């Protein structure tokens, strides 16, 4: 991916904010470790903190029992955004983690942090951000960036509020998608749709930017996905569509480190025209597909059908 650049001079406050977002998580820093402990206490206030390595971290949606490994891209800002969400939307957090084993809450949060940074150009000159979703990256116009900078000038939690809005939207869509038979292999498709959601929302939000204005614009520009058939069922088809999200040379999902399934032809005549962001939600099952099994049973079937992954298996 080409380097992301923005050569216009930034004001000192803008530069300081970008520097804050760029701080990597340092396990040797007591302040950083303390913030991760704060995340634990916000999530489970009545559970004793078990340290940097504990199986309970996976219950939050981290991929491993050591969450530090998932923070390589989002850094300390990824922890801060999670803490903000749990502090202000704890009821939603409990709803999401109770929705099923593969709720992907923490992974979703870190992905949103990176998507917002990439879209708004919140990085150093020439810096390369970790790719999160398949497809072409979205970039905000100079006008959108100026509006965001004006927002953070009066509200230092603006970025955290943005993150919370899109994390909530992503998680609710993921809950619906899993009920329709989607599994972990389809998660990158949802991330690509979320990137489009961000790009469609911020330019249309009322000025000056605020949480209320962002929420209204986000509701009007929800991701548009066809739920049936699930994307992984259409991977074997050539041409435009979901099959292009996983090119033949790529056999693992870069975000979740899980092996892609063998390509099987999809029986649906609509598969060739599948596009993540061009159709409104279709909650009804496709006429040629039977009603999907409950989330827990469907996930079990999909996971058992997959060949053993070569990299470490996710523990979501």
CSV table of C-alpha atoms in Angstrom, one decimal:
chain,number,residue,atom,x,y,z
A,1,UNK,CA,0.0,0.0,0.0
A,2,UNK,CA,1.5,3.4,-0.9
A,3,UNK,CA,2.5,5.7,1.9
A,4,UNK,CA,-0.2,8.0,3.2
A,5,UNK,CA,0.9,11.5,3.0
A,6,UNK,CA,-0.4,15.0,3.8
A,7,UNK,CA,2.1,17.7,3.1
A,8,UNK,CA,0.1,20.7,4.3
A,9,UNK,CA,1.4,22.2,7.4
A,10,UNK,CA,-0.5,21.4,10.6
A,11,UNK,CA,-1.1,23.6,13.6
A,12,UNK,CA,0.7,22.6,16.8
A,13,UNK,CA,-2.5,21.3,18.5
A,14,UNK,CA,-3.2,19.0,15.5
A,15,UNK,CA,0.4,17.7,15.5
A,16,UNK,CA,0.2,17.0,19.2
A,17,UNK,CA,-3.0,15.1,18.8
A,18,UNK,CA,-1.5,13.0,16.0
A,19,UNK,CA,1.6,12.3,18.1
A,20,UNK,CA,-0.7,11.1,20.9
A,21,UNK,CA,-2.4,8.7,18.5
A,22,UNK,CA,0.9,7.4,17.3
A,23,UNK,CA,2.2,6.2,20.8
A,24,UNK,CA,2.8,2.4,20.6
A,25,UNK,CA,1.8,0.2,23.5
A,26,UNK,CA,4.9,-0.4,25.6
A,27,UNK,CA,4.6,-3.3,28.0
A,28,UNK,CA,7.6,-2.0,29.9
A,29,UNK,CA,5.8,1.2,30.7
A,30,UNK,CA,3.9,1.2,34.1
A,31,UNK,CA,1.5,3.9,32.8
A,32,UNK,CA,0.6,1.8,29.7
A,33,UNK,CA,0.1,-1.4,31.7
A,34,UNK,CA,-2.0,0.6,34.2
A,35,UNK,CA,-4.3,1.7,31.4
A,36,UNK,CA,-4.8,-1.9,30.3
A,37,UNK,CA,-5.6,-2.8,33.9
A,38,UNK,CA,-8.2,0.0,33.8
A,39,UNK,CA,-9.7,-1.6,30.8
A,40,UNK,CA,-10.1,-4.8,32.7
A,41,UNK,CA,-11.7,-3.1,35.7
A,42,UNK,CA,-14.2,-1.2,33.4
A,43,UNK,CA,-15.2,-4.5,31.7
A,44,UNK,CA,-15.4,-6.6,34.8
A,45,UNK,CA,-15.5,-4.4,37.9
A,46,UNK,CA,-16.1,-7.3,40.3
A,47,UNK,CA,-13.4,-9.6,38.9
A,48,UNK,CA,-9.8,-9.4,40.2
A,49,UNK,CA,-7.3,-8.3,37.7
A,50,UNK,CA,-5.3,-11.3,36.4
A,51,UNK,CA,-2.5,-9.5,34.6
A,52,UNK,CA,-1.3,-9.1,31.0
A,53,UNK,CA,-1.9,-12.8,30.2
A,54,UNK,CA,-5.3,-14.3,31.1
A,55,UNK,CA,-7.9,-16.3,29.2
A,56,UNK,CA,-10.6,-13.8,30.1
A,57,UNK,CA,-9.1,-11.3,27.7
A,58,UNK,CA,-10.4,-13.5,24.9
A,59,UNK,CA,-13.9,-13.0,26.3
A,60,UNK,CA,-13.5,-9.3,25.5
A,61,UNK,CA,-12.8,-10.2,21.9
A,62,UNK,CA,-9.0,-10.2,21.8
A,63,UNK,CA,-7.5,-12.9,19.6
A,64,UNK,CA,-5.2,-14.3,22.3
A,65,UNK,CA,-4.8,-14.4,26.1
A,66,UNK,CA,-2.1,-11.7,25.7
A,67,UNK,CA,-3.9,-8.6,24.4
A,68,UNK,CA,-0.7,-6.7,23.8
A,69,UNK,CA,-0.1,-8.7,20.6
A,70,UNK,CA,-3.3,-7.2,19.2
A,71,UNK,CA,-2.2,-3.7,20.0
A,72,UNK,CA,0.7,-3.5,17.6
A,73,UNK,CA,-1.3,-1.4,15.1
A,74,UNK,CA,-3.7,0.7,17.2
A,75,UNK,CA,-1.2,1.2,20.0
A,76,UNK,CA,-2.1,3.0,23.3
A,77,UNK,CA,-4.9,4.8,21.5
A,78,UNK,CA,-6.6,1.5,20.9
A,79,UNK,CA,-6.7,0.9,24.7
A,80,UNK,CA,-8.0,4.4,25.4
A,81,UNK,CA,-10.8,4.1,22.9
A,82,UNK,CA,-11.9,0.7,24.4
A,83,UNK,CA,-11.8,2.3,27.9
A,84,UNK,CA,-14.0,5.2,26.7
A,85,UNK,CA,-16.5,2.9,25.1
A,86,UNK,CA,-16.8,0.7,28.2
A,87,UNK,CA,-17.1,3.8,30.4
A,88,UNK,CA,-19.9,5.4,28.4
A,89,UNK,CA,-21.6,2.5,26.7
A,90,UNK,CA,-21.2,-0.4,29.1
A,91,UNK,CA,-24.7,-1.8,28.5
A,92,UNK,CA,-23.9,-2.1,24.8
A,93,UNK,CA,-20.6,-3.9,25.6
A,94,UNK,CA,-22.4,-6.4,27.7
A,95,UNK,CA,-24.9,-7.0,24.9
A,96,UNK,CA,-22.2,-7.5,22.3
A,97,UNK,CA,-20.1,-10.0,24.3
A,98,UNK,CA,-23.2,-11.9,25.2
A,99,UNK,CA,-24.2,-12.3,21.6
A,100,UNK,CA,-22.0,-15.3,20.9
A,101,UNK,CA,-18.5,-16.7,21.0
A,102,UNK,CA,-17.2,-14.8,17.9
A,103,UNK,CA,-18.5,-11.3,18.8
A,104,UNK,CA,-15.0,-9.9,17.9
A,105,UNK,CA,-15.6,-6.8,20.1
A,106,UNK,CA,-12.0,-5.9,20.9
A,107,UNK,CA,-10.8,-6.7,17.3
A,108,UNK,CA,-13.6,-4.5,16.0
A,109,UNK,CA,-12.6,-1.7,18.2
A,110,UNK,CA,-9.0,-1.8,17.2
A,111,UNK,CA,-10.0,-2.0,13.5
A,112,UNK,CA,-12.2,1.1,13.9
A,113,UNK,CA,-9.3,3.0,15.4
A,114,UNK,CA,-7.1,2.3,12.4
A,115,UNK,CA,-9.9,2.9,9.9
A,116,UNK,CA,-10.6,6.4,11.4
A,117,UNK,CA,-6.9,7.3,11.5
A,118,UNK,CA,-6.4,6.3,7.9
A,119,UNK,CA,-9.5,8.1,6.7
A,120,UNK,CA,-8.8,11.3,8.6
A,121,UNK,CA,-5.0,11.3,7.8
A,122,UNK,CA,-4.1,11.1,11.5
A,123,UNK,CA,-0.6,9.9,11.0
A,124,UNK,CA,2.9,11.2,10.5
A,125,UNK,CA,4.0,12.3,7.1
A,126,UNK,CA,4.8,9.2,5.0
A,127,UNK,CA,3.7,6.8,7.7
A,128,UNK,CA,2.2,3.5,6.6
A,129,UNK,CA,-0.8,2.3,8.7
A,130,UNK,CA,-1.6,-1.3,9.1
A,131,UNK,CA,-4.2,-2.4,6.4
A,132,UNK,CA,-7.4,-3.4,8.0
A,133,UNK,CA,-9.9,-4.2,5.3
A,134,UNK,CA,-9.7,-5.5,1.7
A,135,UNK,CA,-10.1,-3.0,-1.1
A,136,UNK,CA,-9.1,0.6,-1.8
A,137,UNK,CA,-8.5,2.8,1.2
A,138,UNK,CA,-10.8,5.9,1.7
A,139,UNK,CA,-9.4,9.3,2.3
A,140,UNK,CA,-11.2,12.4,3.7
A,141,UNK,CA,-11.1,15.6,1.8
A,142,UNK,CA,-9.3,18.6,3.2
A,143,UNK,CA,-12.7,20.1,4.2
A,144,UNK,CA,-13.7,17.1,6.2
A,145,UNK,CA,-10.3,17.0,7.9
A,146,UNK,CA,-10.6,20.7,8.8
A,147,UNK,CA,-14.0,20.1,10.3
A,148,UNK,CA,-12.7,17.3,12.5
A,149,UNK,CA,-9.7,19.4,13.6
A,150,UNK,CA,-12.1,22.1,14.6
A,151,UNK,CA,-14.1,19.6,16.7
A,152,UNK,CA,-11.1,18.2,18.6
A,153,UNK,CA,-10.0,21.8,19.3
A,154,UNK,CA,-13.1,22.2,21.5
A,155,UNK,CA,-13.6,18.6,22.6
A,156,UNK,CA,-10.6,16.3,23.2
A,157,UNK,CA,-12.8,13.2,23.2
A,158,UNK,CA,-14.0,13.8,19.7
A,159,UNK,CA,-12.0,10.9,18.2
A,160,UNK,CA,-13.2,8.5,21.0
A,161,UNK,CA,-16.8,9.6,20.3
A,162,UNK,CA,-16.4,8.9,16.6
A,163,UNK,CA,-14.9,5.5,17.4
A,164,UNK,CA,-17.8,4.6,19.7
A,165,UNK,CA,-20.4,5.5,17.1
A,166,UNK,CA,-18.9,3.3,14.4
A,167,UNK,CA,-17.9,0.5,16.8
A,168,UNK,CA,-21.6,0.2,17.9
A,169,UNK,CA,-22.8,0.2,14.3
A,170,UNK,CA,-20.3,-2.5,13.3
A,171,UNK,CA,-21.1,-4.7,16.2
A,172,UNK,CA,-24.9,-4.6,15.6
A,173,UNK,CA,-24.4,-5.4,11.9
A,174,UNK,CA,-22.1,-8.3,12.9
A,175,UNK,CA,-24.7,-9.7,15.2
A,176,UNK,CA,-27.3,-9.6,12.4
A,177,UNK,CA,-24.8,-11.1,9.9
A,178,UNK,CA,-23.9,-14.0,12.2
A,179,UNK,CA,-27.6,-14.8,12.5
A,180,UNK,CA,-27.7,-15.0,8.7
A,181,UNK,CA,-24.8,-17.5,8.6
A,182,UNK,CA,-21.7,-15.3,8.3
A,183,UNK,CA,-18.6,-16.5,10.0
A,184,UNK,CA,-15.1,-15.2,10.8
A,185,UNK,CA,-14.0,-15.6,7.2
A,186,UNK,CA,-16.7,-13.0,6.3
A,187,UNK,CA,-15.5,-10.4,8.9
A,188,UNK,CA,-13.2,-8.5,6.5
A,189,UNK,CA,-16.2,-7.9,4.2
A,190,UNK,CA,-17.9,-6.2,7.1
A,191,UNK,CA,-14.8,-4.1,7.8
A,192,UNK,CA,-14.8,-3.0,4.2
A,193,UNK,CA,-18.4,-1.9,4.5
A,194,UNK,CA,-17.6,-0.1,7.8
A,195,UNK,CA,-14.8,1.8,6.0
A,196,UNK,CA,-17.4,2.9,3.4
A,197,UNK,CA,-19.8,3.8,6.3
A,198,UNK,CA,-17.2,6.2,7.7
A,199,UNK,CA,-16.5,7.7,4.3
A,200,UNK,CA,-20.2,8.3,3.7
A,201,UNK,CA,-21.0,9.6,7.1
A,202,UNK,CA,-18.4,12.3,7.9
A,203,UNK,CA,-18.8,14.4,4.8
A,204,UNK,CA,-22.6,14.5,5.3
A,205,UNK,CA,-22.7,15.3,9.1
A,206,UNK,CA,-24.0,18.7,10.0
A,207,UNK,CA,-21.4,21.4,10.8
A,208,UNK,CA,-20.1,22.0,13.4
A,209,UNK,CA,-19.4,18.3,14.1
A,210,UNK,CA,-20.8,16.9,17.3
A,211,UNK,CA,-21.8,13.5,18.7
A,212,UNK,CA,-25.4,14.1,17.9
A,213,UNK,CA,-24.7,15.2,14.3
A,214,UNK,CA,-22.4,12.2,13.7
A,215,UNK,CA,-25.0,9.8,15.1
A,216,UNK,CA,-27.7,11.2,12.8
A,217,UNK,CA,-25.5,11.1,9.7
A,218,UNK,CA,-24.4,7.5,10.6
A,219,UNK,CA,-28.0,6.3,10.9
A,220,UNK,CA,-28.8,7.8,7.5
A,221,UNK,CA,-25.8,6.1,5.9
A,222,UNK,CA,-25.7,2.6,7.4
A,223,UNK,CA,-23.6,-0.1,5.7
A,224,UNK,CA,-25.5,-1.8,2.9
A,225,UNK,CA,-25.0,-5.5,2.8
A,226,UNK,CA,-26.9,-8.4,1.3
A,227,UNK,CA,-27.0,-11.0,4.1
A,228,UNK,CA,-27.8,-14.0,2.0
A,229,UNK,CA,-25.9,-15.8,0.7
A,230,UNK,CA,-22.9,-15.3,3.1
A,231,UNK,CA,-19.8,-14.0,1.3
A,232,UNK,CA,-17.7,-17.1,2.1
A,233,UNK,CA,-20.3,-19.2,0.1
A,234,UNK,CA,-19.4,-17.2,-3.1
A,235,UNK,CA,-15.6,-17.3,-2.9
A,236,UNK,CA,-15.3,-19.7,-5.8
A,237,UNK,CA,-16.8,-17.4,-8.4
A,238,UNK,CA,-14.7,-15.3,-10.8
A,239,UNK,CA,-15.4,-11.8,-11.8
A,240,UNK,CA,-16.5,-8.9,-9.7
A,241,UNK,CA,-17.9,-9.7,-6.3
A,242,UNK,CA,-16.9,-11.0,-2.9
A,243,UNK,CA,-14.5,-13.5,-4.4
A,244,UNK,CA,-12.1,-10.6,-5.2
A,245,UNK,CA,-11.8,-9.7,-1.5
A,246,UNK,CA,-9.7,-12.9,-1.1
A,247,UNK,CA,-7.4,-13.2,-4.2
A,248,UNK,CA,-6.0,-16.7,-5.0
A,249,UNK,CA,-2.5,-15.9,-3.7
A,250,UNK,CA,-3.9,-15.0,-0.2
A,251,UNK,CA,-4.9,-18.0,1.9
A,252,UNK,CA,-5.3,-16.4,5.3
A,253,UNK,CA,-7.4,-13.6,6.7
A,254,UNK,CA,-4.8,-10.9,7.6
A,255,UNK,CA,-6.8,-9.5,10.5
A,256,UNK,CA,-7.9,-12.8,12.2
A,257,UNK,CA,-5.1,-15.0,11.0
A,258,UNK,CA,-7.5,-17.8,10.1
A,259,UNK,CA,-7.1,-20.0,7.0
A,260,UNK,CA,-9.5,-19.4,4.2
A,261,UNK,CA,-11.7,-22.3,3.2
A,262,UNK,CA,-11.4,-24.2,-0.1
A,263,UNK,CA,-13.3,-22.4,-2.8
A,264,UNK,CA,-16.6,-23.9,-3.6
A,265,UNK,CA,-19.0,-22.7,-6.3
A,266,UNK,CA,-22.1,-20.8,-5.1
A,267,UNK,CA,-25.4,-22.0,-6.3
A,268,UNK,CA,-27.0,-18.6,-6.0
A,269,UNK,CA,-27.5,-16.7,-9.3
A,270,UNK,CA,-27.0,-13.5,-7.3
A,271,UNK,CA,-23.5,-14.4,-6.2
A,272,UNK,CA,-21.8,-12.8,-9.2
A,273,UNK,CA,-23.4,-9.5,-8.4
A,274,UNK,CA,-22.6,-9.6,-4.7
A,275,UNK,CA,-21.2,-6.2,-3.6
A,276,UNK,CA,-20.8,-5.3,0.1
A,277,UNK,CA,-21.9,-1.7,-0.2
A,278,UNK,CA,-24.5,-1.5,-3.0
A,279,UNK,CA,-27.7,-3.2,-1.6
A,280,UNK,CA,-29.8,-2.4,1.4
A,281,UNK,CA,-29.9,-4.9,4.2
A,282,UNK,CA,-31.8,-8.0,3.2
A,283,UNK,CA,-32.7,-9.8,6.4
A,284,UNK,CA,-34.9,-12.3,4.7
A,285,UNK,CA,-33.2,-15.5,3.5
A,286,UNK,CA,-32.5,-16.0,-0.1
A,287,UNK,CA,-35.2,-18.1,-1.7
A,288,UNK,CA,-32.8,-20.7,-2.8
A,289,UNK,CA,-31.3,-21.1,0.7
A,290,UNK,CA,-33.0,-22.6,3.7
A,291,UNK,CA,-33.4,-20.7,6.9
A,292,UNK,CA,-30.0,-20.5,8.7
A,293,UNK,CA,-29.4,-22.4,11.9
A,294,UNK,CA,-29.0,-20.5,15.2
A,295,UNK,CA,-25.8,-18.6,15.5
A,296,UNK,CA,-24.1,-21.0,17.9
A,297,UNK,CA,-25.0,-24.1,15.8
A,298,UNK,CA,-24.0,-22.5,12.5
A,299,UNK,CA,-20.7,-21.3,13.8
A,300,UNK,CA,-20.0,-24.8,15.1
A,301,UNK,CA,-20.7,-26.3,11.8
A,302,UNK,CA,-18.6,-23.8,9.9
A,303,UNK,CA,-15.6,-24.1,12.2
A,304,UNK,CA,-15.7,-27.9,12.1
A,305,UNK,CA,-15.8,-27.8,8.3
A,306,UNK,CA,-12.7,-25.6,8.0
A,307,UNK,CA,-9.3,-27.3,7.6
A,308,UNK,CA,-6.9,-26.8,10.6
A,309,UNK,CA,-5.2,-23.4,10.3
A,310,UNK,CA,-1.5,-23.1,9.9
A,311,UNK,CA,-1.1,-20.0,12.0
A,312,UNK,CA,-2.3,-20.0,15.7
A,313,UNK,CA,-6.1,-20.4,15.7
A,314,UNK,CA,-8.1,-17.4,17.0
A,315,UNK,CA,-9.7,-17.7,20.3
A,316,UNK,CA,-12.7,-15.3,19.9
